Coordinates of C-alpha atoms in Angstrom, one line a residue:
X768 CA 84.4 125.4 187.9
X769 CA 85.1 127.5 184.8
X770 CA 86.8 124.6 183.0
X771 CA 84.1 122.0 184.2
X772 CA 81.2 124.5 182.8
X773 CA 83.5 124.7 179.3
X774 CA 83.5 120.9 179.0
X775 CA 80.0 120.7 179.5
X776 CA 78.9 123.3 177.1
X777 CA 81.3 121.7 174.7
X778 CA 79.8 118.0 175.4
X779 CA 76.2 119.6 174.5
X780 CA 77.5 120.9 171.3
X781 CA 79.2 118.1 170.4
X782 CA 76.2 115.8 170.7
X783 CA 74.0 118.4 168.9
X784 CA 76.4 118.4 166.0
X785 CA 76.6 114.5 166.0
X786 CA 72.8 114.4 165.8
X787 CA 72.4 116.5 162.7
X788 CA 75.2 114.9 161.0
X789 CA 73.3 111.6 161.5
X790 CA 70.3 113.2 159.7
X791 CA 72.4 113.8 156.7
X792 CA 74.0 117.2 157.2
X793 CA 77.7 118.1 156.5
X794 CA 79.9 118.9 159.4
X795 CA 79.9 122.6 159.0
X796 CA 76.0 122.8 158.6
X797 CA 75.7 120.5 161.6
X798 CA 77.7 122.9 163.6
X799 CA 75.8 125.9 162.6
X800 CA 72.3 124.1 163.3
X801 CA 73.7 123.1 166.7
X802 CA 74.6 126.7 167.5
X803 CA 71.1 128.0 166.5
X804 CA 69.6 125.2 168.6
X805 CA 71.8 126.0 171.8
X806 CA 71.5 129.6 171.8
X807 CA 73.8 132.5 172.7
X808 CA 76.7 130.6 174.5
X809 CA 77.9 133.8 176.0
X810 CA 74.5 134.8 177.8
X811 CA 74.4 130.9 179.0
X812 CA 78.0 131.3 180.5
X813 CA 77.0 134.5 182.5
X814 CA 73.8 132.7 183.7
X815 CA 75.8 129.9 184.7
X816 CA 78.4 132.0 186.6
X817 CA 75.6 134.1 188.2
X818 CA 74.1 130.8 189.4
X819 CA 77.2 129.8 191.2
X820 CA 78.1 133.3 192.7
X821 CA 81.4 133.7 191.2
X822 CA 80.7 136.1 188.3
X823 CA 81.9 139.1 190.5
X824 CA 85.5 137.8 190.3
X825 CA 85.6 138.3 186.7
X826 CA 84.1 141.7 186.8
X827 CA 86.5 142.7 189.6
X828 CA 89.4 141.6 187.3
X829 CA 87.6 143.6 184.7
X830 CA 87.4 146.7 186.6
X831 CA 91.0 146.4 187.6
X832 CA 92.3 146.1 184.3
X833 CA 90.1 149.0 183.2
X834 CA 91.5 151.1 186.3
X835 CA 94.9 150.3 185.4
X836 CA 94.8 151.3 181.9
X837 CA 93.2 154.9 183.2
X838 CA 96.0 155.2 185.4
X839 CA 98.3 154.8 182.4
X840 CA 96.9 157.8 180.7
X841 CA 96.7 160.2 184.0
X842 CA 100.0 159.4 185.4
X843 CA 100.1 162.8 187.1
X844 CA 96.8 162.6 188.9
X845 CA 97.5 159.2 190.2
X846 CA 101.2 160.3 191.5
X847 CA 99.6 163.3 193.5
X848 CA 96.8 160.9 194.9
X849 CA 99.3 158.5 196.0
X850 CA 101.6 160.8 197.7
X851 CA 99.0 162.6 199.6
X852 CA 97.8 159.3 200.8
X853 CA 101.4 158.0 201.5
X854 CA 101.7 161.1 204.2
X855 CA 98.5 160.3 205.9
X856 CA 98.6 156.5 206.0
X857 CA 102.5 156.7 206.9
X858 CA 101.8 158.9 209.7
X859 CA 99.2 156.7 210.9
X860 CA 101.0 153.5 210.4
X861 CA 103.9 155.0 212.8
X862 CA 101.4 156.0 215.2
X863 CA 99.6 152.3 215.3
X864 CA 103.5 151.0 215.7
X865 CA 103.7 153.0 218.8
X866 CA 100.3 152.2 220.1
X867 CA 100.9 148.6 219.3
X868 CA 104.4 148.5 221.1
X869 CA 102.9 150.2 224.0
X870 CA 99.5 148.4 224.9
X871 CA 99.5 145.5 222.8
X872 CA 102.9 143.8 223.3
X873 CA 104.9 142.8 226.4
X874 CA 108.8 143.7 226.8
X875 CA 111.3 142.6 224.6
X876 CA 111.8 139.0 224.5
X877 CA 108.7 138.3 226.7
X878 CA 106.2 135.9 224.9
X879 CA 102.5 137.0 224.7
X880 CA 100.7 134.8 227.7
X881 CA 97.5 135.6 228.9
X882 CA 98.1 133.9 232.2
X883 CA 101.0 136.6 232.8
X884 CA 100.1 139.1 235.5
X885 CA 101.9 142.0 236.7
X886 CA 101.6 143.3 240.3
X887 CA 101.7 147.1 241.3
X888 CA 101.3 148.6 244.8
X889 CA 100.7 151.6 246.0
X890 CA 100.9 153.3 249.6
X891 CA 98.9 156.6 251.1
X892 CA 100.6 157.9 254.0
X893 CA 97.5 159.6 255.1
X894 CA 93.7 159.0 254.3
X895 CA 93.6 162.3 252.1
X896 CA 97.5 162.2 250.9
X897 CA 98.4 161.2 247.3
X898 CA 98.9 157.5 246.4
X899 CA 102.6 156.8 245.8
X900 CA 104.1 153.6 243.9
X901 CA 105.7 151.1 246.1
X902 CA 106.9 147.5 246.1
X903 CA 106.3 144.3 247.8
X904 CA 107.8 142.6 251.0
X905 CA 109.5 139.0 250.7
X906 CA 106.9 137.9 253.1
X907 CA 104.3 139.4 250.9
X908 CA 105.5 137.8 248.0
X909 CA 105.5 134.2 250.1
X910 CA 101.8 134.7 251.0
X911 CA 100.9 135.5 247.6
X912 CA 102.9 132.3 246.3
X913 CA 101.0 130.1 248.6
X914 CA 97.4 130.5 246.8
X915 CA 98.1 127.8 244.1
X916 CA 94.3 128.2 243.2
X917 CA 95.1 131.9 242.2
X918 CA 98.8 131.7 241.0
X919 CA 100.2 129.0 239.5
X920 CA 103.7 130.6 239.9
X921 CA 104.9 133.8 241.1
X922 CA 108.4 135.4 241.1
X923 CA 110.1 138.6 242.4
X924 CA 113.2 140.9 241.8
X925 CA 114.6 143.8 242.8
X926 CA 117.0 146.4 241.3
X927 CA 120.3 147.5 242.1
X928 CA 123.5 149.2 240.5
X929 CA 126.6 147.1 240.6
X930 CA 130.2 147.1 239.2
X931 CA 130.8 144.5 236.6
X932 CA 134.5 143.6 236.2
X933 CA 135.1 140.8 233.7
X934 CA 138.9 140.1 235.3
X935 CA 140.5 141.2 232.0
X936 CA 143.9 142.7 231.8
X937 CA 142.0 146.0 230.7
X938 CA 140.8 147.8 233.8
X939 CA 138.3 149.6 231.5
X940 CA 136.6 146.2 231.6
X941 CA 135.1 147.5 234.9
X942 CA 131.9 149.1 234.3
X943 CA 128.6 150.3 236.2
X944 CA 125.5 148.1 235.1
X945 CA 122.2 147.5 236.4
X946 CA 121.6 143.8 237.9
X947 CA 118.1 142.2 238.9
X948 CA 118.2 140.0 241.9
X949 CA 115.6 137.4 241.1
X950 CA 113.7 134.5 242.6
X951 CA 115.0 131.1 241.4
X952 CA 111.9 130.9 238.9
X953 CA 112.0 134.2 237.3
X954 CA 112.8 132.9 233.7
X955 CA 110.5 130.0 234.1
X956 CA 107.3 132.4 235.1
X957 CA 108.0 134.6 232.3
X958 CA 108.2 131.8 229.8
X959 CA 111.7 133.0 228.4
X960 CA 114.3 130.0 227.7
X961 CA 117.9 130.7 228.1
X962 CA 119.4 129.9 224.5
X963 CA 122.8 129.2 226.2
X964 CA 123.4 127.4 229.6
X965 CA 120.8 127.0 232.1
X966 CA 118.7 129.1 234.5
X967 CA 118.9 129.0 238.5
X968 CA 118.0 126.2 240.7
X969 CA 115.8 126.5 243.8
X970 CA 118.4 127.1 245.9
X971 CA 122.0 128.9 245.6
X972 CA 125.2 128.2 247.4
X973 CA 126.9 131.5 248.9
X974 CA 130.2 130.0 248.1
X975 CA 129.5 129.6 244.4
X976 CA 127.5 132.6 243.4
X977 CA 125.7 132.2 239.9
X978 CA 124.5 134.9 237.3
X979 CA 122.6 134.9 234.1
X980 CA 124.3 137.5 231.6
X981 CA 122.7 139.7 229.1
X982 CA 123.2 138.7 225.6
X983 CA 124.6 141.9 224.3
X984 CA 127.1 142.1 227.2
X985 CA 128.2 138.7 226.8
X986 CA 129.1 139.1 223.2
X987 CA 130.8 142.7 224.6
X988 CA 132.7 140.9 226.8
X989 CA 133.6 137.5 225.3
X990 CA 133.1 137.8 221.5
X991 CA 130.2 135.2 221.6
X992 CA 127.1 134.5 224.0
X993 CA 128.3 130.9 224.3
X994 CA 131.8 131.7 225.2
X995 CA 130.4 133.6 228.5
X996 CA 129.0 130.4 229.9
X997 CA 131.1 129.1 232.7
X998 CA 133.2 132.3 233.0
X999 CA 133.6 134.0 236.5
X1000 CA 133.4 137.6 236.7
X1001 CA 133.5 140.1 239.5
X1002 CA 130.3 141.7 240.8
X1003 CA 131.1 144.5 243.5
X1004 CA 134.4 142.4 243.6
X1005 CA 132.4 139.1 244.6
X1006 CA 133.3 136.3 242.4
X1007 CA 130.3 135.0 240.5
X1008 CA 130.0 132.3 237.8
X1009 CA 128.0 132.9 234.6
X1010 CA 125.6 129.8 234.3
X1011 CA 123.6 131.4 231.3
X1012 CA 123.0 133.9 228.7
X1013 CA 119.5 135.4 228.2
X1014 CA 118.0 135.3 224.8
X1015 CA 118.8 138.3 222.5
X1016 CA 117.2 141.5 223.2
X1017 CA 115.7 140.3 226.6
X1018 CA 116.6 142.8 229.3
X1019 CA 113.7 142.1 231.8
X1020 CA 110.0 141.8 232.4
X1021 CA 109.4 145.4 232.0
X1022 CA 109.8 147.6 228.9
X1023 CA 111.8 150.1 231.0
X1024 CA 114.5 147.4 231.9
X1025 CA 118.1 147.4 230.9
X1026 CA 119.7 144.5 233.0
X1027 CA 122.6 143.2 232.1
X1028 CA 122.7 140.6 234.9
X1029 CA 120.4 138.6 236.7
X1030 CA 121.6 137.0 240.4
X1031 CA 119.7 135.0 242.8
X1032 CA 118.0 137.2 245.4
X1033 CA 119.9 135.0 248.2
X1034 CA 123.0 136.8 247.0
X1035 CA 121.7 140.3 247.2
X1036 CA 122.9 141.0 250.9
X1037 CA 126.5 139.4 249.9
X1038 CA 126.8 141.5 247.0
X1039 CA 125.4 144.5 248.1
X1040 CA 127.4 144.4 251.8
X1041 CA 124.0 144.7 253.5
X1042 CA 122.7 143.1 256.5
X1043 CA 120.6 139.9 256.1
X1044 CA 117.8 141.6 257.7
X1045 CA 117.6 143.8 254.5
X1046 CA 116.3 141.0 252.4
X1047 CA 113.2 140.7 254.8
X1048 CA 112.5 144.6 255.6
X1049 CA 112.8 145.4 251.9
X1050 CA 109.7 146.8 250.3
X1051 CA 111.0 147.5 246.8
X1052 CA 110.3 143.9 245.6
X1053 CA 108.6 143.9 242.3
X1054 CA 106.2 140.8 241.4
X1055 CA 105.3 138.9 238.3
X1056 CA 102.9 135.8 238.3
X1057 CA 101.2 133.4 236.3
X1058 CA 97.3 132.8 237.0
X1059 CA 96.1 129.4 237.9
X1060 CA 93.6 128.0 235.2
X1061 CA 90.3 129.7 235.8
X1062 CA 91.5 132.3 237.9
X1063 CA 91.0 136.1 236.5
X1064 CA 92.9 139.3 237.2
X1065 CA 89.9 140.6 239.5
X1066 CA 90.5 137.8 242.1
X1067 CA 94.2 138.3 242.2
X1068 CA 93.9 141.8 242.7
X1069 CA 91.3 141.2 245.6
X1070 CA 93.5 139.0 247.2
X1071 CA 96.8 141.2 246.9
X1072 CA 94.9 143.8 248.6
X1073 CA 94.1 141.5 251.3
X1074 CA 97.5 140.6 252.0
X1075 CA 98.9 144.2 251.9
X1076 CA 96.3 145.3 254.5
X1077 CA 97.2 142.2 256.6
X1078 CA 100.8 142.9 256.5
X1079 CA 100.4 146.7 257.3
X1080 CA 101.4 147.7 260.9
X1081 CA 99.0 148.8 263.3
X1082 CA 101.0 151.8 264.2
X1083 CA 100.8 152.7 260.3
X1084 CA 97.2 152.0 260.1
X1085 CA 96.6 154.2 263.3
X1086 CA 98.1 157.3 261.6
X1087 CA 95.7 156.6 258.4
X1088 CA 98.5 154.5 256.2
X1089 CA 96.7 152.7 253.6
X1090 CA 98.0 150.2 250.9
X1091 CA 96.4 149.0 247.7
X1092 CA 97.2 146.4 245.1
X1093 CA 96.4 146.0 241.1
X1094 CA 97.2 143.0 239.3
X1095 CA 97.1 143.3 235.7
X1096 CA 98.0 141.9 232.3
X1097 CA 101.5 142.3 231.1
X1098 CA 100.2 145.0 228.2
X1099 CA 97.8 146.9 230.6
X1100 CA 98.9 150.4 231.4
X1101 CA 100.0 151.0 235.0
X1102 CA 97.5 152.5 237.6
X1103 CA 98.0 156.0 238.7
X1104 CA 99.2 159.1 236.8
X1105 CA 101.9 157.1 234.8
X1106 CA 99.2 155.0 233.2
X1107 CA 96.7 158.0 232.8
X1108 CA 99.3 159.7 230.7
X1109 CA 100.1 156.8 228.7
X1110 CA 96.4 156.4 227.8
X1111 CA 96.2 160.1 227.3
X1112 CA 99.1 159.9 225.0
X1113 CA 97.7 157.2 223.1
X1114 CA 94.5 159.0 222.5
X1115 CA 96.2 162.2 221.6
X1116 CA 98.2 160.2 218.8
X1117 CA 94.9 158.8 217.6
X1118 CA 93.4 162.2 217.4
X1119 CA 96.3 163.4 215.4
X1120 CA 96.6 160.7 213.3
X1121 CA 92.9 160.7 212.5
X1122 CA 92.8 164.4 211.6
X1123 CA 95.8 164.0 209.2
X1124 CA 94.5 160.9 207.5
X1125 CA 90.8 162.7 207.2
X1126 CA 92.5 166.1 205.7
X1127 CA 94.5 163.9 203.3
X1128 CA 91.2 162.0 202.3
X1129 CA 89.5 165.1 201.9
X1130 CA 92.1 166.3 199.6
X1131 CA 92.1 163.2 197.6
X1132 CA 88.2 163.4 197.4
X1133 CA 88.6 167.0 196.1
X1134 CA 91.2 166.0 193.4
X1135 CA 88.8 162.7 192.3
X1136 CA 86.0 165.0 192.0
X1137 CA 87.8 167.1 189.4
X1138 CA 89.0 164.1 187.5
X1139 CA 85.4 162.4 187.5
X1140 CA 84.2 165.6 185.9
X1141 CA 86.8 165.6 183.4
X1142 CA 85.5 161.9 182.3
X1143 CA 81.5 163.1 182.1
X1144 CA 81.8 162.5 178.4
X1145 CA 83.1 159.2 178.9
X1146 CA 80.5 158.2 181.7
X1147 CA 77.6 159.6 179.4
X1148 CA 78.4 157.5 176.5
X1149 CA 78.6 154.4 178.9
X1150 CA 75.4 155.3 180.5
X1151 CA 73.9 155.7 176.6
X1152 CA 75.2 152.5 175.8
X1153 CA 73.0 150.7 178.5
X1154 CA 75.7 150.6 181.5
X1155 CA 73.9 151.0 184.7
X1156 CA 74.8 153.4 187.4
X1157 CA 75.8 150.6 189.8
X1158 CA 78.0 149.2 187.3
X1159 CA 79.8 152.8 186.9
X1160 CA 79.7 153.4 190.6
X1161 CA 81.5 150.1 191.3
X1162 CA 84.1 150.9 188.7
X1163 CA 84.9 154.1 189.9
X1164 CA 85.2 152.9 193.6
X1165 CA 87.5 150.0 192.4
X1166 CA 89.8 152.9 190.9
X1167 CA 89.8 154.8 194.4
X1168 CA 90.3 151.6 196.4
X1169 CA 93.5 150.7 194.1
X1170 CA 94.8 153.9 194.7
X1171 CA 94.0 154.1 198.3
X1172 CA 95.8 150.5 198.4
X1173 CA 98.8 151.9 196.4
X1174 CA 99.0 154.7 199.0
X1175 CA 99.0 152.4 201.9
X1176 CA 101.7 150.2 200.7
X1177 CA 103.7 153.4 199.9
X1178 CA 102.9 154.9 203.5
X1179 CA 103.9 151.4 205.0
X1180 CA 107.1 151.5 203.1
X1181 CA 107.7 155.2 204.3
X1182 CA 107.0 154.5 207.9
X1183 CA 109.3 151.5 207.8
X1184 CA 112.3 153.7 205.9
X1185 CA 111.7 156.6 208.9
X1186 CA 112.2 154.0 211.6
X1187 CA 115.1 152.6 210.0
X1188 CA 116.5 155.9 209.4
X1189 CA 115.9 156.8 213.4
X1190 CA 117.7 153.8 214.4
X1191 CA 120.6 154.5 212.0
X1192 CA 121.1 157.8 213.7
X1193 CA 120.5 156.8 217.4
X1194 CA 122.3 153.7 218.1
X1195 CA 120.4 153.5 221.4
X1196 CA 117.2 153.3 219.6
X1197 CA 115.9 149.6 219.2
X1198 CA 113.5 149.9 216.1
X1199 CA 112.5 145.9 216.1
X1200 CA 109.4 146.5 218.1
X1201 CA 108.3 149.3 215.6
X1202 CA 108.8 147.4 212.6
X1203 CA 105.4 146.0 210.7
X1204 CA 104.0 143.0 211.6
X1205 CA 100.7 141.2 211.0
X1206 CA 98.8 143.3 213.0
X1207 CA 100.4 146.4 210.9
X1208 CA 99.6 144.7 207.7
X1209 CA 96.0 144.4 208.8
X1210 CA 95.6 147.7 210.1
X1211 CA 97.0 149.4 206.8
X1212 CA 95.1 146.9 204.7
X1213 CA 91.7 147.7 206.5
X1214 CA 92.5 151.4 206.4
X1215 CA 93.2 151.7 202.9
X1216 CA 90.1 149.7 201.7
X1217 CA 87.7 151.9 204.0
X1218 CA 89.6 154.8 202.6
X1219 CA 89.1 153.9 199.3
X1220 CA 85.4 153.2 199.7
X1221 CA 84.2 155.8 201.7
X1222 CA 86.1 158.7 199.9
X1223 CA 85.9 157.5 196.7
X1224 CA 81.9 157.0 196.7
X1225 CA 81.1 160.6 197.2
X1226 CA 83.1 161.9 193.7
X1227 CA 81.6 158.4 192.0
X1228 CA 78.0 159.3 193.0
X1229 CA 78.6 162.9 191.9
X1230 CA 80.4 161.8 188.6
X1231 CA 77.1 159.6 187.6
X1232 CA 74.5 161.8 188.9
X1233 CA 74.8 164.0 185.6
X1234 CA 72.4 163.8 182.8
X1235 CA 73.3 161.9 179.7
X1236 CA 72.2 164.8 177.4
X1237 CA 73.8 167.7 179.5
X1238 CA 77.1 165.9 179.7
X1239 CA 77.1 165.0 175.9
X1240 CA 76.3 168.8 175.3
X1241 CA 78.8 169.8 177.5
X1242 CA 76.5 171.5 179.8
X1243 CA 78.2 174.1 182.5
X1244 CA 75.8 172.4 185.4
X1245 CA 78.3 169.9 185.8
X1246 CA 81.0 172.0 186.3
X1247 CA 78.8 174.3 188.9
X1248 CA 77.9 171.1 190.8
X1249 CA 81.6 170.2 191.0
X1250 CA 82.8 173.8 192.0
X1251 CA 80.1 173.6 195.0
X1252 CA 81.3 169.9 196.1
X1253 CA 84.9 171.0 195.9
X1254 CA 84.2 174.0 197.8
X1255 CA 82.7 171.8 200.7
X1256 CA 85.8 169.8 200.8
X1257 CA 88.1 172.7 200.9
X1258 CA 86.4 174.2 203.7
X1259 CA 86.5 170.8 205.6
X1260 CA 90.3 170.6 205.0
X1261 CA 90.6 174.2 206.5
X1262 CA 88.4 173.6 209.5
X1263 CA 90.4 170.3 210.1
X1264 CA 93.5 171.8 209.6
X1265 CA 93.5 174.4 212.1
X1266 CA 93.4 172.2 214.9
X1267 CA 96.4 170.7 213.7
X1268 CA 98.4 173.9 213.5
X1269 CA 97.3 174.6 216.9
X1270 CA 98.6 171.3 218.3
X1271 CA 101.7 172.1 216.4
X1272 CA 102.3 175.4 217.4
X1273 CA 101.8 174.3 221.2
X1274 CA 104.3 171.4 220.9
X1275 CA 106.9 173.7 219.3
X1276 CA 106.4 176.4 221.8
X1277 CA 106.5 173.8 224.9
X1278 CA 110.1 172.7 223.3
X1279 CA 111.2 176.1 222.7
X1280 CA 110.4 176.9 226.4
X1281 CA 111.8 173.7 227.7
X1282 CA 115.0 174.2 226.0
X1283 CA 117.4 176.3 227.8
X1284 CA 120.9 176.0 226.4
X1285 CA 123.9 176.4 228.6
X1286 CA 126.2 179.3 228.6
X1287 CA 128.9 179.1 225.8
X1288 CA 131.7 179.1 228.6
X1289 CA 129.8 176.6 230.6
X1290 CA 129.4 174.2 227.5
X1291 CA 133.0 174.0 226.9
X1292 CA 134.6 174.0 230.3
X1293 CA 132.4 172.7 232.7
X1294 CA 132.3 168.7 232.9
X1295 CA 130.4 166.3 235.3
X1296 CA 131.9 162.9 236.4
X1297 CA 129.7 160.1 237.8
X1298 CA 131.3 158.2 240.6
X1299 CA 130.5 154.5 242.0
X1300 CA 132.8 153.6 244.5
X1301 CA 133.3 149.8 245.0
X1302 CA 131.3 148.3 247.7
X1303 CA 134.5 147.2 249.6
X1304 CA 133.5 148.2 253.0
X1305 CA 130.0 147.6 254.9
X1306 CA 129.5 150.9 255.7
X1307 CA 127.9 153.4 253.0
X1308 CA 129.2 156.5 255.0
X1309 CA 132.9 155.4 254.1
X1310 CA 132.0 155.5 250.4
X1311 CA 130.5 158.9 251.1
X1312 CA 133.3 160.0 252.6
X1313 CA 135.6 158.5 249.9
X1314 CA 133.9 160.8 247.5
X1315 CA 134.1 164.0 249.6
X1316 CA 137.7 163.4 250.2
X1317 CA 138.1 163.4 246.4
X1318 CA 137.0 166.9 245.9
X1319 CA 139.4 168.8 247.9
X1320 CA 142.2 167.0 245.9
X1321 CA 140.5 167.8 242.3
X1322 CA 140.5 171.5 243.5
X1323 CA 144.3 171.5 243.9
X1324 CA 145.1 170.6 240.2
X1325 CA 146.2 173.5 238.5
X1326 CA 144.2 172.7 235.2
X1327 CA 140.8 172.5 237.4
X1328 CA 139.3 175.9 238.5
X1329 CA 136.9 174.5 240.9
X1330 CA 135.3 171.3 242.0
X1331 CA 131.7 170.7 243.7
X1332 CA 129.3 167.9 244.5
X1333 CA 126.6 168.1 241.7
X1334 CA 122.7 168.9 242.7
X1335 CA 121.1 166.1 244.5
X1336 CA 117.5 165.3 244.1
X1337 CA 116.0 164.9 247.4
X1338 CA 112.4 164.0 246.3
X1339 CA 109.1 165.8 246.1
X1340 CA 107.9 167.6 249.5
X1341 CA 104.5 169.0 250.5
X1342 CA 104.6 172.8 251.7
X1343 CA 101.7 175.0 253.0
X1344 CA 102.0 178.3 251.5
X1345 CA 102.1 181.3 254.4
X1346 CA 98.9 183.3 254.1
X1347 CA 99.9 186.5 255.9
X1348 CA 97.3 188.8 257.3
X1349 CA 94.0 189.2 255.3
X1350 CA 95.6 188.2 252.0
X1351 CA 93.8 187.4 249.2
X1352 CA 91.9 184.0 249.4
X1353 CA 94.1 182.1 247.2
X1354 CA 94.9 178.5 247.3
X1355 CA 95.6 177.3 250.8
X1356 CA 96.3 173.9 249.9
X1357 CA 99.5 172.2 250.5
X1358 CA 101.9 172.5 247.2
X1359 CA 104.0 169.2 246.2
X1360 CA 107.5 170.7 244.8
X1361 CA 110.8 168.9 244.0
X1362 CA 113.5 169.7 246.2
X1363 CA 117.0 169.7 245.1
X1364 CA 120.2 170.1 247.3
X1365 CA 123.2 172.0 246.0
X1366 CA 126.6 171.9 247.6
X1367 CA 128.2 175.4 248.7
X1368 CA 130.1 176.9 245.4
X1369 CA 128.0 175.1 243.1
X1370 CA 126.1 178.1 241.4
X1371 CA 129.3 180.1 241.3
X1372 CA 130.9 177.0 239.4
X1373 CA 127.8 176.6 236.8
X1374 CA 127.4 180.3 236.2

């Protein structure tokens, strides 16, 4: 458009010059006459740009060039402002990455699909008792899957710990791993493609059990993922053939999953040496579905509750037991206490991050007020030459926005460096889901622009409000006004810093209170050993006896001073406090406490 306008203006000038030359003028006289006739070309160009609405582009480019020249003359101020904004933006970038990974993204390796539906079940033993998270039965899974108008696909799985032996010469290749026993449509329902091998078929042959292996485990055992396909391994001493390898980083449908193997659900009793009835009676199935076209999570929740109510035994209903269900998206917080904790943590992060950024903004505004007052002569001269206050405001806000964007870029780089540093220090930390993506760039960009406009506008208004005559005479009125505005900013910083210090103090005190280091002698002389006896027999009691028989043998060793079974978590119990006589009317409600069992001699050994 600019080129076309220049061509049109040049053609007008050429035709006017030709007319004057035809009247007998020389070329130079004709050019001068054409210019007088045409008028001020610069004014015409500006009017043309205004008419097409693109003048702001050249104006913005001029403001940016002017701002960059100003920055080169005041490097110290620019460095301080960018450093402050880097801290505030970097902290908020990290908090946003945690929030995005928790609430906006599914588990690692699971594609984003709005039709995905995750199932939750809760049971209450009495009408007034607390809700406890439970699973589903295989019969309930079947009943839910039959409603094709609500669910286009429905998969289930159960967790189990198994012993995986790659059948290598090195006996250390046997290890305890987490396995998921899944319905054959598990990977199809999730929408996860297997890059190597194939998934499960609708039926499985007990004589030729199959499994899908985790990518990292396949690489660890066989060097490459492709080399694992077709291999036979022992799972609880049962031969299993690896028919596929999962995609890299995929460890299950939930973010807390760490599965190394996926095995057909029909093989669960055989591998765990369980009775076949266990498959029908178990209530620990986790479900994942895909909604049918037009179905909603609310409809799915209503039907799931109908199924749980219908399958509740009459005897359980008579004593007040109730069950309920929730069907949510993959990224929704789970119901109950854990979901409330996640939401509370997200709100706390947002509050702390916002306060950190607000303190940084106020600090930057205070610095920019001082810088603007130092430029009052420059601003007064520009005002006296005819520049409008609106034009100067735009220039100053452009400068603050550029500084804010630079601080945002630096904060993004700092947050990424912190994530990479944590990953380098802790090999178990997976930083990929916290690394910046498109949403992070949008967040940082929007935050930087809003920061520059809002907190650059106040100093700009203050700097352009002073009178031209007072500024040129170097009056002290501007300095007094600046001091008042800076005192307001400093006061706000102090007010906001107090809660941040209080939060930091509470967090540190809780960390110190919960940190109970072991005695030096215990730390160097007491060790713990985890035992997983192979399920070579069908009786769990025999495996317990094998562990019990090992402890007396350990005690006979001269290098071992003592050996006992470690404490065991026996779950949460509700106790009713005893109120003797006319004791104070204290809380008489039942208390929920954690109960641990300790073998004889345990306290003597650890103390």
